XYZ file of C-alpha atoms in Angstrom:
287
model
C -7.892 9.440 18.410
C -10.692 7.301 19.277
C -10.444 6.043 15.477
C -6.732 5.612 16.151
C -7.248 3.791 19.242
C -9.663 1.209 17.980
C -7.230 0.892 14.873
C -4.520 -0.133 17.165
C -6.323 -2.654 18.905
C -7.852 -4.200 15.686
C -4.382 -4.671 14.450
C -3.061 -6.391 17.226
C -6.181 -8.624 17.003
C -5.611 -8.920 13.573
C -1.859 -10.279 14.147
C -2.505 -12.763 17.058
C -5.189 -14.298 15.106
C -3.192 -15.167 12.030
C -0.387 -16.748 14.834
C -0.685 -20.361 16.314
C 1.240 -21.385 19.537
C 2.821 -24.441 17.868
C 4.481 -21.739 15.504
C 5.765 -20.053 18.139
C 6.881 -22.536 20.490
C 4.165 -22.489 23.160
C 2.993 -25.546 24.807
C -0.605 -26.831 24.027
C -2.739 -26.958 27.050
C -5.606 -28.822 25.188
C -8.235 -26.283 25.753
C -10.376 -25.619 23.013
C -10.295 -22.662 21.542
C -13.234 -20.302 20.719
C -11.533 -18.532 18.017
C -8.135 -19.058 15.917
C -4.844 -17.314 16.517
C -3.265 -16.600 20.048
C -4.808 -15.772 22.991
C -4.365 -12.313 24.679
C -2.346 -14.537 27.803
C -0.378 -15.938 25.380
C 1.057 -12.392 23.565
C 1.392 -11.416 27.358
C 3.598 -14.060 27.781
C 5.622 -13.758 24.907
C 5.533 -10.089 24.985
C 6.935 -10.400 28.581
C 3.998 -8.262 30.421
C 1.031 -9.530 32.460
C -2.305 -9.961 30.910
C -3.950 -7.308 32.532
C -1.438 -4.695 31.255
C -1.872 -6.233 27.501
C -5.615 -6.433 27.448
C -5.916 -2.977 28.694
C -3.501 -2.163 25.830
C -5.054 -3.893 23.156
C -8.826 -2.236 24.275
C -7.029 1.302 24.084
C -6.999 1.815 27.571
C -3.392 2.321 28.112
C -1.086 4.283 25.944
C 2.145 1.934 24.842
C 5.613 3.057 25.221
C 7.862 2.654 22.530
C 9.264 -0.300 24.692
C 6.199 -1.931 24.877
C 5.530 -1.622 20.941
C 8.835 -3.297 20.517
C 8.256 -6.180 22.678
C 5.157 -6.965 20.987
C 6.512 -6.381 17.643
C 8.567 -9.152 18.454
C 6.097 -11.289 20.222
C 3.481 -10.776 17.160
C 6.707 -11.672 14.725
C 5.615 -8.339 12.488
C 7.468 -7.654 9.218
C 9.098 -4.083 9.008
C 6.065 -2.677 7.320
C 3.614 -4.208 10.116
C 6.232 -2.608 12.541
C 6.123 0.781 11.019
C 2.180 0.707 11.038
C 2.290 0.016 14.815
C 4.089 2.596 15.602
C 1.724 5.325 13.467
C -1.374 3.705 14.865
C 0.553 4.256 18.588
C 1.186 7.813 18.215
C 4.940 7.798 16.801
C 5.558 11.655 16.461
C 5.783 12.837 12.662
C 8.465 14.880 11.467
C 6.672 16.615 8.511
C 3.675 18.227 7.960
C 1.357 16.198 5.451
C -0.937 18.871 4.495
C 0.711 20.486 1.802
C 0.222 19.654 -1.800
C 2.621 17.276 -3.346
C 4.681 18.904 -6.023
C 6.744 16.438 -8.690
C 10.403 17.959 -9.076
C 11.333 18.901 -12.757
C 14.453 16.740 -12.721
C 12.227 13.787 -11.878
C 9.578 14.640 -14.261
C 12.431 14.640 -16.831
C 13.782 11.612 -15.643
C 10.398 10.136 -16.608
C 10.233 11.346 -20.213
C 13.952 10.143 -20.338
C 13.037 6.543 -19.398
C 11.894 5.679 -23.105
C 10.092 2.399 -23.525
C 10.163 1.722 -19.608
C 6.800 2.537 -17.848
C 7.345 5.115 -14.583
C 4.855 6.816 -12.339
C 5.367 8.631 -9.805
C 2.583 8.176 -6.986
C 1.847 10.367 -3.900
C 0.513 10.247 -0.678
C -2.752 8.522 -1.326
C -1.528 6.555 -4.137
C -2.540 9.518 -6.318
C -0.763 9.343 -10.036
C 1.055 12.609 -9.690
C 2.786 12.715 -13.236
C 3.722 9.655 -15.361
C 5.490 9.177 -19.123
C 4.370 8.199 -21.976
C 5.266 4.199 -21.932
C 3.041 4.371 -18.239
C 0.197 5.741 -20.150
C 0.589 3.309 -23.169
C 0.628 0.389 -20.658
C -2.063 1.258 -18.110
C -4.317 4.049 -19.515
C -4.372 7.648 -20.885
C -4.219 9.082 -17.859
C -4.401 12.600 -18.972
C -8.342 11.942 -20.362
C -9.262 10.765 -16.807
C -10.246 14.178 -14.293
C -7.339 14.662 -11.330
C -9.632 13.111 -8.776
C -9.737 10.043 -10.535
C -6.064 9.491 -10.950
C -5.335 7.197 -8.719
C -3.449 3.960 -8.807
C -5.661 1.938 -6.135
C -8.838 3.304 -7.164
C -7.914 2.221 -10.936
C -7.255 -1.178 -9.920
C -10.478 -2.186 -8.242
C -12.967 0.041 -10.111
C -11.631 0.145 -13.591
C -12.725 -3.174 -15.314
C -9.523 -2.270 -17.986
C -7.279 -2.337 -15.429
C -8.495 -5.850 -13.905
C -8.526 -7.242 -17.164
C -5.279 -6.210 -17.675
C -3.165 -7.530 -14.104
C -3.100 -11.228 -14.760
C -2.352 -11.670 -11.054
C -5.148 -9.285 -10.187
C -5.953 -10.312 -6.740
C -1.958 -9.775 -5.987
C -2.160 -6.631 -7.081
C -5.347 -5.132 -5.637
C -4.289 -6.872 -2.125
C -0.926 -5.204 -2.055
C -2.679 -2.195 -2.949
C -5.595 -2.229 -0.303
C -2.481 -3.291 2.149
C -0.434 -0.063 0.788
C -3.413 2.352 1.573
C -3.950 0.914 5.034
C -0.286 1.845 5.837
C -1.068 5.411 4.587
C -4.208 5.574 6.983
C -1.816 5.068 10.137
C -0.391 8.524 10.164
C -3.416 10.306 8.879
C -6.441 8.476 10.038
C -8.545 11.928 10.121
C -7.250 12.821 6.180
C -10.529 13.256 4.582
C -9.353 12.310 1.167
C -8.001 9.180 2.590
C -11.285 8.399 4.345
C -13.483 9.243 1.074
C -11.034 6.929 -0.950
C -11.799 3.935 1.681
C -15.449 4.914 1.260
C -15.408 4.878 -2.441
C -13.466 1.639 -2.626
C -15.515 -0.016 -0.225
C -18.034 -0.567 -3.761
C -16.038 -3.579 -3.856
C -16.179 -6.756 -2.130
C -12.821 -7.680 -2.254
C -11.411 -4.541 -0.940
C -13.944 -4.756 1.865
C -12.694 -7.975 2.982
C -8.993 -7.424 2.482
C -9.469 -4.124 4.468
C -11.206 -5.846 7.326
C -8.199 -7.913 7.509
C -5.551 -5.188 8.518
C -3.086 -6.362 6.073
C -0.270 -3.722 5.369
C 2.564 -3.698 3.095
C 5.703 -1.209 2.173
C 6.397 -3.821 -0.700
C 9.251 -1.775 -2.771
C 9.899 -4.499 -5.825
C 8.308 -7.577 -7.384
C 7.277 -9.053 -10.765
C 3.871 -8.142 -12.723
C 2.351 -9.975 -15.606
C 0.046 -8.273 -17.778
C -1.941 -9.194 -20.703
C -1.921 -6.086 -22.832
C -4.670 -5.720 -25.463
C -2.204 -4.610 -28.312
C 1.139 -6.183 -27.436
C -0.302 -9.255 -25.822
C 1.108 -11.011 -22.304
C 4.496 -8.947 -20.630
C 6.456 -10.096 -17.509
C 7.783 -7.082 -15.987
C 9.750 -6.398 -12.641
C 8.267 -3.786 -10.774
C 10.619 -1.233 -8.141
C 10.128 1.403 -6.292
C 11.762 4.090 -5.120
C 10.919 6.821 -1.945
C 12.018 10.141 -3.069
C 14.751 11.645 -0.642
C 12.961 15.157 -0.218
C 9.566 13.770 0.068
C 8.956 10.318 1.763
C 5.362 10.451 0.448
C 6.461 10.460 -2.763
C 7.373 7.361 -4.679
C 8.766 6.462 -8.384
C 7.412 3.273 -9.787
C 9.678 1.727 -12.713
C 8.470 -1.344 -14.513
C 11.488 -3.085 -16.754
C 11.539 -6.296 -19.011
C 14.568 -8.370 -18.950
C 17.088 -7.209 -22.169
C 16.390 -9.330 -25.481
C 13.095 -11.105 -23.970
C 9.499 -11.478 -25.677
C 8.288 -8.449 -22.906
C 11.169 -6.026 -23.742
C 10.407 -6.412 -27.618
C 6.693 -5.831 -26.641
C 6.946 -2.764 -24.790
C 9.233 -1.573 -27.460
C 6.377 -2.125 -29.740
C 3.917 -0.579 -27.642
C 6.032 2.539 -26.668
C 7.069 3.186 -30.585
C 3.156 3.493 -31.813
C 2.627 6.166 -28.928
C 5.903 8.145 -29.539
C 4.980 11.875 -30.403
C 1.734 11.485 -29.190
C 1.083 14.427 -26.637
C -1.810 12.893 -24.641
C 0.214 10.215 -23.149
C 3.115 12.844 -21.888
C 1.345 15.216 -19.735
C 2.268 14.736 -15.852
C -0.141 16.978 -14.611
C -2.033 16.308 -11.208
C -3.991 18.504 -8.458
C -1.121 20.354 -6.594
C 1.310 19.280 -8.900
């Protein structure tokens, strides 16, 4: 609980540091600022509460009600992902047990295989790679060759040099990964697997920097650029869908514009790996 209160206060401080009075229409008083961003009294004014009340909330000495959380979310201009994270840190009740092993349903596995030349993955609550298709293995890495504990998307992005080389916009991909992991810790601050993963990723100076910034994300779509060692440059649209029966499972699918050079390159890449059984075995711990 103490860890969650500390995270709650750190998140509020990080968010108010990103804002300026001018951007929010607050009058400038001409007083020099020791640190960038909004002061506590300015946040309190925007959230229509006393400075003392806000200070006690930020310091973890007073719990925040749903009404107060909503006021803070509006005052700090939080987006949907940040708002959700704020509520999680404040102790919004969870409606399900997150300790059970995650299992990928057979229909989802069939869907992966039927996507042919579209790389597709199923990611779990820790961004563990629960399942994949042949196209994903051909694009990224032979997941079947990795120990189950190392089949984690964010771990690979930060710690595998080949993944760093693969992503043209590696910093963007890695920062989103760190932000997604930060989001996952809100509802499970004492999860030993998450703590272990964060400790391991802290080998990376970039991860340490982005982690300390308390950035969160629930990005569900975007464009990714790759430099593949076999077929060269690829520009792929990335879309993510949340499982209806397990909100902690996400299906990630990458597609190319039909007839584009990237589409042709994907078809070539997957044709070379067709029939290779090592690319199609989507197994994971607990799956």
